[in-house]
Tab-separated table of C-alpha atoms in Angstrom:
chain	number	residue	atom	x	y	z
A	238	MET	CA	2.045	-1.919	0.670
A	239	CYS	CA	3.947	1.181	-0.365
A	240	GLY	CA	3.185	4.816	-1.106
A	241	ILE	CA	4.327	6.596	-4.265
A	242	THR	CA	4.253	10.157	-5.525
A	243	ALA	CA	5.768	12.246	-8.321
A	244	LEU	CA	5.759	15.984	-8.905
A	245	LEU	CA	6.396	18.242	-11.912
A	246	LEU	CA	6.516	22.013	-11.343
A	247	ALA	CA	5.967	24.464	-14.188
A	248	ASP	CA	8.480	26.917	-12.702
A	249	GLN	CA	11.832	25.219	-13.261
A	250	ASN	CA	13.514	27.560	-10.789
A	251	LEU	CA	11.551	26.041	-7.897
A	252	MET	CA	12.407	22.881	-5.943
A	253	ALA	CA	10.072	19.893	-5.893
A	254	SER	CA	11.611	18.290	-2.805
A	255	PRO	CA	9.648	20.153	-0.075
A	256	GLU	CA	6.269	19.083	-1.476
A	257	LEU	CA	7.495	15.564	-2.241
A	258	HIS	CA	8.616	15.327	1.384
A	259	GLU	CA	5.246	16.619	2.554
A	260	GLY	CA	3.482	14.116	0.321
A	261	LEU	CA	5.498	11.201	1.708
A	262	GLY	CA	4.512	12.293	5.201
A	263	MET	CA	0.864	11.996	4.186
A	264	LEU	CA	1.582	8.503	2.812
A	265	GLN	CA	3.538	7.343	5.868
A	266	HIS	CA	0.715	4.987	6.862
A	267	ARG	CA	1.436	2.947	3.714
A	268	GLY	CA	5.014	2.114	4.667
A	269	GLN	CA	7.369	2.800	7.543
A	270	ASP	CA	10.377	0.684	6.592
A	271	ALA	CA	12.145	3.091	4.218
A	272	ALA	CA	11.696	6.384	2.395
A	273	GLY	CA	13.350	8.103	-0.530
A	274	ILE	CA	13.230	11.012	-2.969
A	275	VAL	CA	15.059	11.520	-6.265
A	276	THR	CA	14.867	14.879	-8.053
A	277	CYS	CA	16.015	16.124	-11.440
A	278	GLY	CA	17.755	19.477	-11.844
A	279	ASN	CA	19.583	21.383	-14.564
A	280	LYS	CA	21.098	19.396	-17.436
A	281	GLY	CA	19.145	16.346	-16.299
A	282	ARG	CA	21.272	15.797	-13.202
A	283	LEU	CA	19.700	13.578	-10.556
A	284	TYR	CA	19.885	14.051	-6.801
A	285	GLN	CA	18.966	11.361	-4.284
A	286	ILE	CA	18.302	10.956	-0.564
A	287	LYS	CA	16.910	7.671	0.787
A	288	GLY	CA	17.349	5.164	3.563
A	289	ASN	CA	15.645	2.965	6.139
A	290	GLY	CA	13.250	4.511	8.631
A	291	MET	CA	10.318	6.894	8.798
A	292	VAL	CA	10.120	9.988	6.607
A	293	ARG	CA	11.128	12.168	9.552
A	294	ASP	CA	14.196	9.975	10.142
A	295	VAL	CA	15.463	9.972	6.570
A	296	PHE	CA	14.991	13.658	5.755
A	297	ASP	CA	15.836	16.953	7.403
A	298	GLN	CA	16.100	20.496	6.079
A	299	PRO	CA	19.765	20.294	4.968
A	300	LYS	CA	19.101	17.061	3.077
A	301	LEU	CA	16.015	18.452	1.368
A	302	GLU	CA	18.053	21.442	0.238
A	303	GLN	CA	20.405	19.012	-1.536
A	304	LEU	CA	17.529	17.690	-3.652
A	305	VAL	CA	17.780	20.188	-6.478
A	306	GLY	CA	15.265	20.322	-9.299
A	307	SER	CA	11.679	21.110	-10.243
A	308	MET	CA	10.550	17.500	-10.696
A	309	GLY	CA	11.015	14.330	-8.705
A	310	VAL	CA	9.751	10.989	-7.448
A	311	GLY	CA	9.116	9.864	-3.852
A	312	HIS	CA	8.459	6.522	-2.169
A	313	VAL	CA	7.685	5.064	1.269
A	314	ARG	CA	8.138	1.326	1.649
A	315	TYR	CA	7.437	-1.671	3.727
A	316	PRO	CA	8.882	-4.947	2.486
A	317	THR	CA	6.835	-7.576	0.664
A	318	ALA	CA	9.162	-9.123	-1.896
A	319	GLY	CA	12.815	-8.894	-0.976
A	320	SER	CA	14.044	-7.793	2.422
A	321	SER	CA	14.333	-4.725	4.641
A	322	SER	CA	17.871	-4.063	3.437
A	323	MET	CA	18.714	-0.421	2.777
A	324	SER	CA	19.681	-1.434	-0.751
A	325	GLU	CA	15.982	-1.901	-1.498
A	326	ALA	CA	14.914	1.595	-0.473
A	327	GLN	CA	13.320	3.331	-3.442
A	328	PRO	CA	13.204	5.118	-5.863
A	329	PHE	CA	15.524	3.028	-8.063
A	330	TYR	CA	17.615	4.360	-10.931
A	331	VAL	CA	19.265	3.139	-14.128
A	332	ASN	CA	21.471	5.391	-16.210
A	333	SER	CA	20.802	3.630	-19.518
A	334	PRO	CA	18.846	4.501	-21.475
A	335	TYR	CA	18.064	8.167	-20.845
A	336	GLY	CA	18.415	8.131	-17.041
A	337	ILE	CA	15.256	6.562	-15.542
A	338	VAL	CA	14.069	6.897	-11.937
A	339	PHE	CA	11.338	4.498	-10.806
A	340	ALA	CA	9.089	3.830	-7.783
A	341	HIS	CA	6.456	1.135	-7.447
A	342	ASN	CA	3.670	-0.114	-5.185
A	343	GLY	CA	2.563	-3.715	-5.554
A	344	ASN	CA	3.946	-7.139	-6.343
A	345	LEU	CA	4.631	-9.297	-9.400
A	346	VAL	CA	3.602	-12.942	-9.577
A	347	ASN	CA	6.061	-13.863	-12.343
A	348	ALA	CA	9.172	-12.239	-10.890
A	349	GLU	CA	11.421	-15.265	-11.392
A	350	GLU	CA	10.448	-15.525	-15.043
A	351	LEU	CA	11.251	-11.836	-15.549
A	352	ARG	CA	14.542	-12.135	-13.679
A	353	THR	CA	15.607	-14.957	-15.985
A	354	PHE	CA	14.630	-12.949	-19.073
A	355	LEU	CA	16.542	-9.871	-17.941
A	356	ASP	CA	19.632	-11.929	-17.213
A	357	GLN	CA	19.720	-14.291	-20.176
A	358	ASP	CA	18.077	-12.260	-22.941
A	359	ALA	CA	18.287	-8.563	-22.048
A	360	HIS	CA	21.660	-8.907	-20.262
A	361	ARG	CA	20.658	-6.454	-17.566
A	362	HIS	CA	22.104	-6.856	-14.070
A	363	ILE	CA	19.588	-7.013	-11.202
A	364	ASN	CA	21.125	-5.851	-7.938
A	365	THR	CA	18.345	-6.535	-5.406
A	366	GLU	CA	15.430	-8.876	-4.722
A	367	SER	CA	12.879	-6.117	-5.311
A	368	ASP	CA	10.114	-6.460	-7.910
A	369	SER	CA	10.457	-2.722	-8.475
A	370	GLU	CA	13.898	-3.196	-9.970
A	371	LEU	CA	12.489	-5.800	-12.333
A	372	LEU	CA	9.781	-3.420	-13.544
A	373	LEU	CA	12.330	-0.642	-13.951
A	374	ASN	CA	14.619	-2.818	-16.058
A	375	ILE	CA	11.790	-4.163	-18.217
A	376	PHE	CA	10.813	-0.535	-18.875
A	377	ALA	CA	14.424	0.442	-19.587
A	378	ASN	CA	14.937	-2.525	-21.903
A	379	ASN	CA	11.795	-1.638	-23.858
A	380	LEU	CA	12.972	1.960	-24.273
A	381	GLN	CA	16.432	0.754	-25.279
A	382	LYS	CA	14.885	-1.024	-28.248
A	383	THR	CA	13.977	2.320	-29.834
A	384	GLY	CA	17.643	3.012	-30.489
A	385	LYS	CA	16.856	6.729	-30.499
A	386	PHE	CA	18.987	9.610	-29.291
A	387	ARG	CA	15.838	11.206	-27.831
A	388	ILE	CA	12.456	9.587	-27.214
A	389	ASN	CA	8.904	10.929	-27.370
A	390	GLU	CA	5.574	10.079	-25.757
A	391	GLU	CA	4.747	7.443	-28.361
A	392	ASP	CA	7.944	5.561	-27.526
A	393	ILE	CA	7.070	5.651	-23.824
A	394	PHE	CA	3.528	4.372	-24.383
A	395	THR	CA	4.943	1.515	-26.445
A	396	ALA	CA	7.424	0.665	-23.691
A	397	ILE	CA	4.703	0.654	-21.018
A	398	LYS	CA	2.459	-1.508	-23.198
A	399	GLY	CA	5.394	-3.921	-23.282
A	400	ILE	CA	5.389	-3.964	-19.471
A	401	PHE	CA	1.682	-4.807	-19.407
A	402	ASP	CA	2.282	-7.660	-21.850
A	403	VAL	CA	4.854	-9.474	-19.689
A	404	CYS	CA	4.519	-8.247	-16.070
A	405	HIS	CA	1.709	-9.985	-14.204
A	406	GLY	CA	0.508	-8.855	-10.793
A	407	GLY	CA	-0.764	-5.753	-9.070
A	408	TYR	CA	1.283	-2.596	-9.518
A	409	ALA	CA	1.048	1.179	-9.630
A	410	CYS	CA	4.189	2.950	-10.790
A	411	VAL	CA	5.680	6.399	-11.171
A	412	ALA	CA	8.789	7.132	-13.190
A	413	MET	CA	10.916	10.092	-14.182
A	414	ILE	CA	13.106	10.378	-17.260
A	415	ALA	CA	15.963	12.811	-16.776
A	416	GLY	CA	15.260	16.102	-18.503
A	417	PHE	CA	12.002	14.806	-20.016
A	418	GLY	CA	9.204	14.540	-17.442
A	419	ILE	CA	7.257	12.224	-15.136
A	420	ILE	CA	5.103	9.172	-15.879
A	421	GLY	CA	2.441	7.208	-14.030
A	422	PHE	CA	0.801	3.906	-14.943
A	423	ARG	CA	-1.455	1.270	-13.402
A	424	ASP	CA	-1.629	-2.487	-13.927
A	425	PRO	CA	-4.254	-3.883	-16.360
A	426	HIS	CA	-6.520	-4.939	-13.455
A	427	GLY	CA	-6.190	-1.667	-11.543
A	428	ILE	CA	-5.407	-3.556	-8.353
A	429	ARG	CA	-3.153	-0.937	-6.768
A	430	PRO	CA	-4.324	2.705	-6.663
A	431	ILE	CA	-2.777	5.757	-8.303
A	432	GLY	CA	-4.151	9.064	-9.535
A	433	PHE	CA	-3.038	12.542	-10.525
A	434	ALA	CA	-4.074	16.152	-10.038
A	435	LYS	CA	-3.095	19.613	-11.242
A	436	ARG	CA	-2.526	23.080	-9.852
A	437	GLN	CA	-2.353	26.418	-11.606
A	438	SER	CA	0.830	28.391	-10.939
A	439	PRO	CA	2.168	31.713	-12.333
A	440	LYS	CA	4.403	29.854	-14.792
A	441	GLY	CA	1.815	27.286	-15.894
A	442	MET	CA	0.331	24.033	-14.635
A	443	ASP	CA	1.920	21.870	-11.920
A	444	TYR	CA	1.157	18.138	-11.871
A	445	MET	CA	1.313	15.476	-9.178
A	446	PHE	CA	0.855	11.698	-9.062
A	447	ALA	CA	0.031	9.980	-5.753
A	448	SER	CA	-1.225	6.694	-4.342
A	449	GLU	CA	-4.054	8.529	-2.573
A	450	SER	CA	-5.982	11.712	-3.274
A	451	VAL	CA	-5.233	13.092	0.200
A	452	VAL	CA	-1.666	13.893	-0.906
A	453	CYS	CA	-2.868	16.085	-3.741
A	454	ASP	CA	-5.476	17.721	-1.499
A	455	GLY	CA	-2.855	18.499	1.140
A	456	CYS	CA	-0.568	20.102	-1.447
A	457	SER	CA	-3.416	22.252	-2.881
A	458	PHE	CA	-3.799	20.316	-6.123
A	459	SER	CA	-7.295	19.837	-7.560
A	460	ASP	CA	-9.269	17.808	-10.093
A	461	PHE	CA	-7.857	14.491	-8.865
A	462	GLU	CA	-8.392	11.647	-11.337
A	463	ASP	CA	-7.720	7.964	-10.829
A	464	LEU	CA	-5.790	6.188	-13.556
A	465	ARG	CA	-7.857	3.549	-15.298
A	466	PRO	CA	-6.627	-0.057	-15.385
A	467	GLY	CA	-3.928	-0.382	-18.014
A	468	GLU	CA	-3.666	3.400	-18.392
A	469	ALA	CA	-0.487	5.483	-18.619
A	470	VAL	CA	-0.136	9.250	-18.215
A	471	ILE	CA	2.920	11.220	-19.356
A	472	MET	CA	3.699	14.793	-18.254
A	473	THR	CA	6.626	16.588	-19.885
A	474	LYS	CA	8.722	19.536	-18.735
A	475	ALA	CA	7.259	21.455	-21.674
A	476	GLY	CA	3.804	21.143	-20.090
A	477	ARG	CA	2.319	18.508	-22.391
A	478	VAL	CA	0.043	15.881	-20.825
A	479	SER	CA	-0.690	12.666	-22.717
A	480	ARG	CA	-2.792	9.786	-21.453
A	481	ARG	CA	-3.762	6.511	-23.028
A	482	GLU	CA	-5.515	3.296	-22.013
A	483	LEU	CA	-3.120	0.676	-23.355
A	484	VAL	CA	-5.173	-2.424	-22.501
A	485	PRO	CA	-8.535	-2.520	-24.295
A	486	ASN	CA	-11.477	-3.923	-22.322
A	487	ALA	CA	-9.399	-4.222	-19.153
A	488	ASN	CA	-10.966	-6.199	-16.304
A	489	PHE	CA	-11.141	-3.628	-13.493
A	490	THR	CA	-10.708	-5.350	-10.108
A	491	PRO	CA	-9.325	-2.894	-7.524
A	492	CYS	CA	-8.103	-4.204	-4.173
A	493	ILE	CA	-10.941	-4.067	-1.647
A	494	PHE	CA	-8.512	-4.189	1.287
A	495	GLU	CA	-7.494	-0.612	0.476
A	496	TYR	CA	-10.861	0.503	1.838
A	497	VAL	CA	-10.755	-1.797	4.851
A	498	TYR	CA	-7.336	-0.928	6.192
A	499	PHE	CA	-4.639	0.773	4.162
A	500	SER	CA	-6.048	4.015	2.817
A	501	ARG	CA	-6.615	7.116	4.878
A	502	PRO	CA	-10.293	7.838	5.587
A	503	ASP	CA	-10.023	11.273	3.957
A	504	SER	CA	-8.910	9.767	0.636
A	505	ILE	CA	-11.132	9.119	-2.362
A	506	ILE	CA	-10.017	6.113	-4.405
A	507	ASP	CA	-11.661	5.139	-7.682
A	508	GLY	CA	-14.487	7.536	-6.949
A	509	ILE	CA	-15.227	6.025	-3.534
A	510	SER	CA	-14.855	7.979	-0.306
A	511	VAL	CA	-12.947	5.730	2.095
A	512	TYR	CA	-14.734	7.428	4.991
A	513	LYS	CA	-18.229	6.792	3.610
A	514	CYS	CA	-17.243	3.261	2.719
A	515	ARG	CA	-16.187	2.553	6.312
A	516	LEU	CA	-19.431	4.029	7.615
A	517	ALA	CA	-21.275	1.572	5.380
A	518	MET	CA	-19.063	-1.250	6.661
A	519	GLY	CA	-20.127	-0.328	10.180
A	520	GLU	CA	-23.800	-0.553	9.262
A	521	ALA	CA	-23.311	-3.925	7.577
A	522	LEU	CA	-21.348	-5.142	10.589
A	523	ALA	CA	-24.209	-4.147	12.881
A	524	ASP	CA	-26.509	-6.399	10.857
A	525	GLU	CA	-24.047	-9.255	11.255
A	526	VAL	CA	-23.813	-8.681	15.025
A	527	LEU	CA	-27.601	-8.937	15.298
A	528	ARG	CA	-27.592	-12.080	13.186
A	529	LYS	CA	-24.923	-13.738	15.348
A	530	LEU	CA	-25.928	-12.528	18.814
A	531	GLY	CA	-29.624	-11.841	18.305
A	532	PRO	CA	-31.669	-8.769	19.247
A	533	ASP	CA	-31.483	-9.714	22.940
A	534	HIS	CA	-27.694	-9.452	23.067
A	535	ASP	CA	-25.967	-8.348	26.253
A	536	ILE	CA	-23.479	-5.830	24.811
A	537	ASP	CA	-22.993	-2.833	27.116
A	538	VAL	CA	-20.464	-0.828	25.136
A	539	ILE	CA	-18.745	-0.746	21.738
A	540	ILE	CA	-15.043	0.125	21.683
A	541	PRO	CA	-12.886	0.496	18.542
A	542	VAL	CA	-9.280	-0.502	18.072
A	543	PRO	CA	-7.712	2.826	17.051
A	544	ASP	CA	-7.385	4.227	14.492
A	545	THR	CA	-8.697	2.594	11.331
A	546	SER	CA	-11.806	0.988	12.840
A	547	ARG	CA	-13.132	4.125	14.561
A	548	VAL	CA	-15.402	5.204	11.722
A	549	ALA	CA	-17.010	1.785	11.311
A	550	ALA	CA	-17.326	1.205	15.063
A	551	LEU	CA	-19.111	4.542	15.510
A	552	GLN	CA	-21.684	3.615	12.865
A	553	THR	CA	-22.102	0.111	14.302
A	554	ALA	CA	-22.844	1.624	17.705
A	555	TYR	CA	-25.269	4.130	16.170
A	556	LYS	CA	-27.240	1.471	14.312
A	557	LEU	CA	-27.369	-0.887	17.310
A	558	ASP	CA	-28.166	2.014	19.690
A	559	ILE	CA	-25.313	0.980	21.993
A	560	THR	CA	-22.946	3.318	23.828
A	561	TYR	CA	-19.707	4.062	21.965
A	562	ARG	CA	-16.570	4.660	24.009
A	563	GLU	CA	-12.848	5.114	23.425
A	564	GLY	CA	-11.386	2.434	25.681
A	565	PHE	CA	-7.952	2.029	24.122
A	566	ILE	CA	-5.545	4.950	24.186
A	567	LYS	CA	-2.955	4.799	21.442
A	568	ASN	CA	0.660	5.874	21.582
A	569	ARG	CA	0.906	7.646	18.233
A	570	TYR	CA	4.661	7.356	18.099
A	571	ILE	CA	4.620	3.592	17.617
A	572	GLY	CA	4.266	2.256	14.051
A	573	ARG	CA	1.420	0.138	12.687
A	574	THR	CA	1.991	-3.381	14.013
A	575	PHE	CA	0.500	-5.162	10.989
A	576	ILE	CA	3.179	-3.771	8.680
A	577	MET	CA	6.082	-4.291	11.070
A	578	PRO	CA	8.567	-6.947	9.936
A	579	GLY	CA	8.681	-9.984	12.221
A	580	GLN	CA	6.065	-11.598	14.464
A	581	ALA	CA	8.132	-11.114	17.625
A	582	MET	CA	8.409	-7.374	16.952
A	583	ARG	CA	4.653	-7.079	16.290
A	584	LYS	CA	3.736	-8.873	19.514
A	585	LYS	CA	6.155	-6.899	21.661
A	586	THR	CA	4.887	-3.626	20.244
A	587	VAL	CA	1.128	-4.108	20.862
A	588	ARG	CA	1.151	-3.336	24.592
A	589	ARG	CA	3.520	-0.446	24.054
A	590	LYS	CA	1.134	0.911	21.466
A	591	PHE	CA	-2.203	0.587	23.333
A	592	ASN	CA	-3.339	1.156	26.893
A	593	ALA	CA	-6.749	-0.007	28.122
A	594	MET	CA	-8.705	2.355	30.404
A	595	ALA	CA	-10.255	0.223	33.146
A	596	LEU	CA	-13.164	2.612	33.707
A	597	GLU	CA	-14.524	1.746	30.225
A	598	PHE	CA	-14.122	-2.031	30.626
A	599	ALA	CA	-14.741	-2.863	34.283
A	600	ASP	CA	-17.834	-5.071	34.823
A	601	LYS	CA	-19.047	-4.580	31.221
A	602	ASN	CA	-19.777	-6.828	28.272
A	603	VAL	CA	-17.665	-5.259	25.532
A	604	LEU	CA	-17.857	-5.472	21.739
A	605	ILE	CA	-14.429	-4.578	20.343
A	606	VAL	CA	-14.493	-3.540	16.687
A	607	ASP	CA	-11.393	-3.896	14.517
A	608	ASP	CA	-10.919	-3.295	10.800
A	609	SER	CA	-9.590	-6.808	10.197
A	610	ILE	CA	-7.940	-9.757	11.895
A	611	VAL	CA	-4.804	-10.921	10.097
A	612	ARG	CA	-2.241	-12.821	12.148
A	613	GLY	CA	-4.241	-12.243	15.322
A	614	THR	CA	-1.213	-10.865	17.191
A	615	THR	CA	-2.752	-7.488	17.940
A	616	SER	CA	-6.248	-8.898	18.492
A	617	LYS	CA	-5.144	-11.506	21.031
A	618	GLU	CA	-3.175	-8.991	23.066
A	619	ILE	CA	-6.004	-6.447	22.951
A	620	VAL	CA	-8.550	-9.006	24.115
A	621	GLN	CA	-6.317	-9.909	27.049
A	622	MET	CA	-5.893	-6.219	27.868
A	623	ALA	CA	-9.685	-5.850	27.949
A	624	ARG	CA	-10.001	-8.787	30.331
A	625	ASP	CA	-7.172	-7.466	32.517
A	626	ALA	CA	-9.087	-4.158	32.673
A	627	GLY	CA	-12.103	-5.961	34.140
A	628	ALA	CA	-14.376	-6.802	31.191
A	629	LYS	CA	-16.943	-9.509	31.987
A	630	LYS	CA	-17.381	-10.640	28.378
A	631	VAL	CA	-15.381	-9.730	25.302
A	632	TYR	CA	-16.826	-9.987	21.809
A	633	LEU	CA	-14.658	-9.166	18.809
A	634	ALA	CA	-16.126	-7.949	15.503
A	635	SER	CA	-14.149	-7.512	12.278
A	636	CYS	CA	-15.169	-5.097	9.524
A	637	ALA	CA	-13.622	-7.555	7.052
A	638	PRO	CA	-14.316	-11.245	6.450
A	639	ALA	CA	-11.939	-13.859	7.822
A	640	ILE	CA	-8.584	-13.721	6.024
A	641	ARG	CA	-7.730	-17.282	5.045
A	642	PHE	CA	-5.617	-16.862	1.916
A	643	PRO	CA	-2.282	-15.227	1.095
A	644	ASN	CA	-2.089	-11.948	-0.764
A	645	VAL	CA	0.196	-11.867	-3.788
A	646	TYR	CA	-0.355	-8.283	-4.949
A	647	GLY	CA	1.688	-6.289	-2.468
A	648	ILE	CA	0.219	-6.841	1.024
A	649	ASP	CA	2.594	-8.542	3.448
A	650	MET	CA	0.372	-11.385	4.621
A	651	PRO	CA	1.367	-14.152	2.225
A	652	THR	CA	1.998	-17.147	4.492
A	653	PRO	CA	-1.270	-18.996	5.163
A	654	LYS	CA	-0.045	-20.670	8.343
A	655	GLU	CA	0.641	-17.233	9.853
A	656	LEU	CA	-3.024	-16.247	9.443
A	657	ILE	CA	-5.210	-16.735	12.528
A	658	ALA	CA	-8.144	-17.947	10.386
A	659	TYR	CA	-6.111	-20.526	8.451
A	660	GLU	CA	-8.045	-23.829	8.483
A	661	LYS	CA	-10.203	-22.649	11.401
A	662	ASN	CA	-13.922	-22.007	11.770
A	663	ASP	CA	-15.261	-19.026	13.727
A	664	ASP	CA	-15.485	-20.929	17.030
A	665	GLU	CA	-11.890	-22.114	16.715
A	666	ILE	CA	-10.746	-18.574	15.900
A	667	ALA	CA	-12.620	-17.253	18.955
A	668	GLU	CA	-10.915	-19.820	21.150
A	669	ALA	CA	-7.484	-18.951	19.723
A	670	LEU	CA	-8.090	-15.248	20.370
A	671	GLY	CA	-9.575	-15.775	23.823
A	672	VAL	CA	-12.918	-14.076	23.064
A	673	ASP	CA	-16.443	-15.130	23.914
A	674	LYS	CA	-17.523	-14.721	20.288
A	675	VAL	CA	-15.864	-13.524	17.079
A	676	ILE	CA	-18.016	-11.898	14.375
A	677	PHE	CA	-16.796	-11.387	10.824
A	678	GLN	CA	-18.271	-9.196	8.139
A	679	THR	CA	-19.519	-11.194	5.153
A	680	LEU	CA	-17.776	-10.741	1.811
A	681	GLN	CA	-21.098	-9.745	0.251
A	682	GLY	CA	-21.616	-7.138	2.956
A	683	LEU	CA	-18.125	-5.751	2.436
A	684	GLU	CA	-18.455	-5.540	-1.336
A	685	GLU	CA	-21.870	-3.888	-1.094
A	686	SER	CA	-20.426	-1.322	1.345
A	687	CYS	CA	-17.983	-0.245	-1.366
A	688	VAL	CA	-19.888	-0.665	-4.617
A	689	LYS	CA	-22.828	1.430	-3.410
A	690	PHE	CA	-20.593	4.482	-3.951
A	691	ASN	CA	-19.402	3.476	-7.427
A	692	HIS	CA	-21.649	1.144	-9.391
A	693	ASN	CA	-19.152	1.035	-12.253
A	694	ILE	CA	-16.972	-1.351	-10.247
A	695	VAL	CA	-18.515	-4.762	-10.712
A	696	SER	CA	-15.724	-6.978	-9.350
A	697	TRP	CA	-12.935	-6.732	-6.786
A	698	ASP	CA	-9.632	-8.273	-5.874
A	699	ALA	CA	-10.762	-9.966	-2.670
A	700	SER	CA	-8.219	-12.779	-2.883
A	701	VAL	CA	-7.335	-12.723	0.823
A	702	PHE	CA	-10.956	-13.612	1.555
A	703	ASP	CA	-11.929	-15.909	-1.320
A	704	GLY	CA	-8.620	-17.200	-2.707
A	705	LYS	CA	-9.400	-16.030	-6.255
A	706	TYR	CA	-6.417	-14.412	-7.998
A	707	VAL	CA	-7.539	-12.251	-10.889
A	708	THR	CA	-4.208	-12.074	-12.748
A	709	GLY	CA	-3.618	-15.799	-13.149
A	710	LYS	CA	-0.154	-17.386	-12.796
A	711	VAL	CA	-0.837	-18.118	-9.128
A	712	ASP	CA	-0.705	-21.851	-8.393
A	713	ALA	CA	0.323	-24.037	-5.466
A	714	GLU	CA	3.956	-23.996	-6.553
A	715	TYR	CA	4.035	-20.198	-6.653
A	716	LEU	CA	2.327	-19.888	-3.261
A	717	GLN	CA	4.864	-22.274	-1.739
A	718	HIS	CA	7.689	-20.253	-3.273
A	719	LEU	CA	6.205	-17.093	-1.801
A	720	GLU	CA	5.871	-18.731	1.600
A	721	ASP	CA	9.519	-19.735	1.469
A	722	LEU	CA	10.486	-16.122	0.746
A	723	ARG	CA	8.198	-14.276	3.108
A	724	SER	CA	7.605	-16.239	6.281
A	725	ASP	CA	8.869	-14.321	9.300
A	726	GLY	CA	11.617	-16.815	10.088
A	727	LYS	CA	12.908	-17.130	6.559
A	728	LYS	CA	12.665	-13.398	5.880
A	729	GLY	CA	14.906	-12.835	8.871
A	730	LYS	CA	17.483	-15.271	7.494
A	731	LEU	CA	17.362	-13.494	4.131
A	732	GLU	CA	18.030	-10.153	5.790
A	733	ASP	CA	20.950	-11.636	7.720
A	734	THR	CA	22.629	-12.458	4.417
A	735	GLN	CA	22.105	-8.947	2.994
A	736	SER	CA	24.992	-6.571	3.415
A	737	PRO	CA	24.071	-2.942	4.100
A	738	GLU	CA	27.016	-2.080	1.866
A	739	THR	CA	25.285	-3.275	-1.305
A	740	LEU	CA	26.874	-1.502	-4.235
A	741	GLY	CA	25.014	0.504	-6.817
A	742	LEU	CA	22.864	3.558	-7.218
A	743	TYR	CA	20.175	2.168	-4.958
A	744	ASN	CA	21.105	3.106	-1.424
A	745	PHE	CA	22.529	5.722	0.913
A	746	ASN	CA	22.446	9.464	0.479
A	747	LEU	CA	24.038	9.654	-2.953
A	748	GLN	CA	24.138	12.623	-5.293
A	749	LEU	CA	23.833	11.291	-8.819
A	750	LYS	CA	25.599	13.357	-11.468
C-alpha cells in the first residue's frame, strides 16, 4: 500500500514542496520504505528529491528548498510488486511526450502482458519492476499518439480511457504534465482510494489530490470529494478543473481492508468515517465474542493492540461491559511490522515495538483485540508477551475475518502459505498462535459495519477474505507467479540482484532540467 498526493497552487510564485512534504508525513502510515517529491517550476523545469526511508529521512529543509515550483507530486511507498531498490522510489518521470511525472498506489494483475506490449509494440524501455512505471508508460504512449505540439484536456481524458481499457487491477494515480497541470484518476472498480479538495487563496483556487481526506484537512483544504470509479480529474495551471467518468456503469467495489487497517481513523473515504466504521466493527465483534464464548464468559479485561485496534476494542469493551485497559505500550519510533519487508525483520521488531505492563495482565483472563491477523508474527509474539506478564488465559479477537487468500491489488500479503489462516480452521489457528481461543469477525459483520454509513456501496473488494477477485484475470497461474515474485525469501533474492546504481531518472536526489 502506498500514499499519493499532488498539489497545484494558484500563486505561481509560491512553492508547493512544503505542503507536499507535510502531506506525505500524514500519509506515512501507508508506506515507510521510500518517499519522493517532484515539483515543476518556471519553463516547465522539474525538480526531484526521493530515496529509501521515512519522510523525515529523505527530506530536510535544504532539500525542500531545492524543490522549486508551484505544483508537484508526492509519494510514500512500501513494496508490493518489484523490490525495495532505491530505483523504484516514486514519483517516476518520462521526458517524452510533454514531460510526465507519475505516482501510483495499487497493483496491476496483467503487468507481464503490458510489459510485453510496451517492449514489442510501443518500443518503450521499462527500467524497473514497478507497476507504476508500466502505468506511466501506457499513459505516455497514449498521449504520444496525439502527435500534437501541445495537448488539451480532451486528449488527456482519451489517454486515461486508454489506460482503463488495458490496465487491469486496483490503482489510484496522480500525474503532472510539465507546464500544464496535475491529474488524478481511479481504477474502474474504485478499489484504491483517492480524492481531491480545494482552498481559496488571494490569487485564486488551490487544489490538492490525496489518498486520504486527512491530508487535505491538515493542509486547510475543504470540500473533499472522492473520485468515482473510472473517473479522472484534470486541474490546469490556468485554474480550469475538468472531471469525467470514463467508464459508464462502473462496478464500484472499494477495498474493505482500508477501513480495517490502512487508513487513519480521522479520514473519511468514500463518504465513510473510518473512525465510526471501526466503532461499528467493535460492536459487531462484541456480538461474535458472545456467540463464541457465551454470556457466562470469564473475560476480566479487554486490551487492544495499539494503535489501529484501539477504537474497535473500546467499543467492544463498552458493549460487553468489561473493563478496558491499555496493556501494551508502543514505541512510536518503530515502523508498522505488517508492512516491513521480510518475515525475520517483522518478528525481530515486535518485541522492540511493544512492551507488556504486568500489572494489567497478572492473574487475569485477557481478551486481546487486534484489527486483523495476517501472517500471525505480531499476534504470536504479543500473546507470548501477555503470558510472560502473568495472564491466566489469553483470548484473541480480530476485527476482520480470517485472511486466507492473497491480495493482488496492492497489499503486501500475496503468498497464501505465509498467512496464519491458510488451510486452518479456528482451533488450528488458536493452537498456532498459542491462545486459548481465537475469535474472528464475520465477513457479513464487517461489511455491515461499513455499509451502514454509505448505503450506495453495495459490494466490496474483500478478496483476502473470500477469494473473489473483482477485476478478473486472476487465476491459479497468476497467483503462482505472484507467489514466486513476492514470497519473503524470493523477494530478498530479487533485491540482492538489484544494483542501487540503477540508471535513469528514477532515483537519487536529481534535479531534472
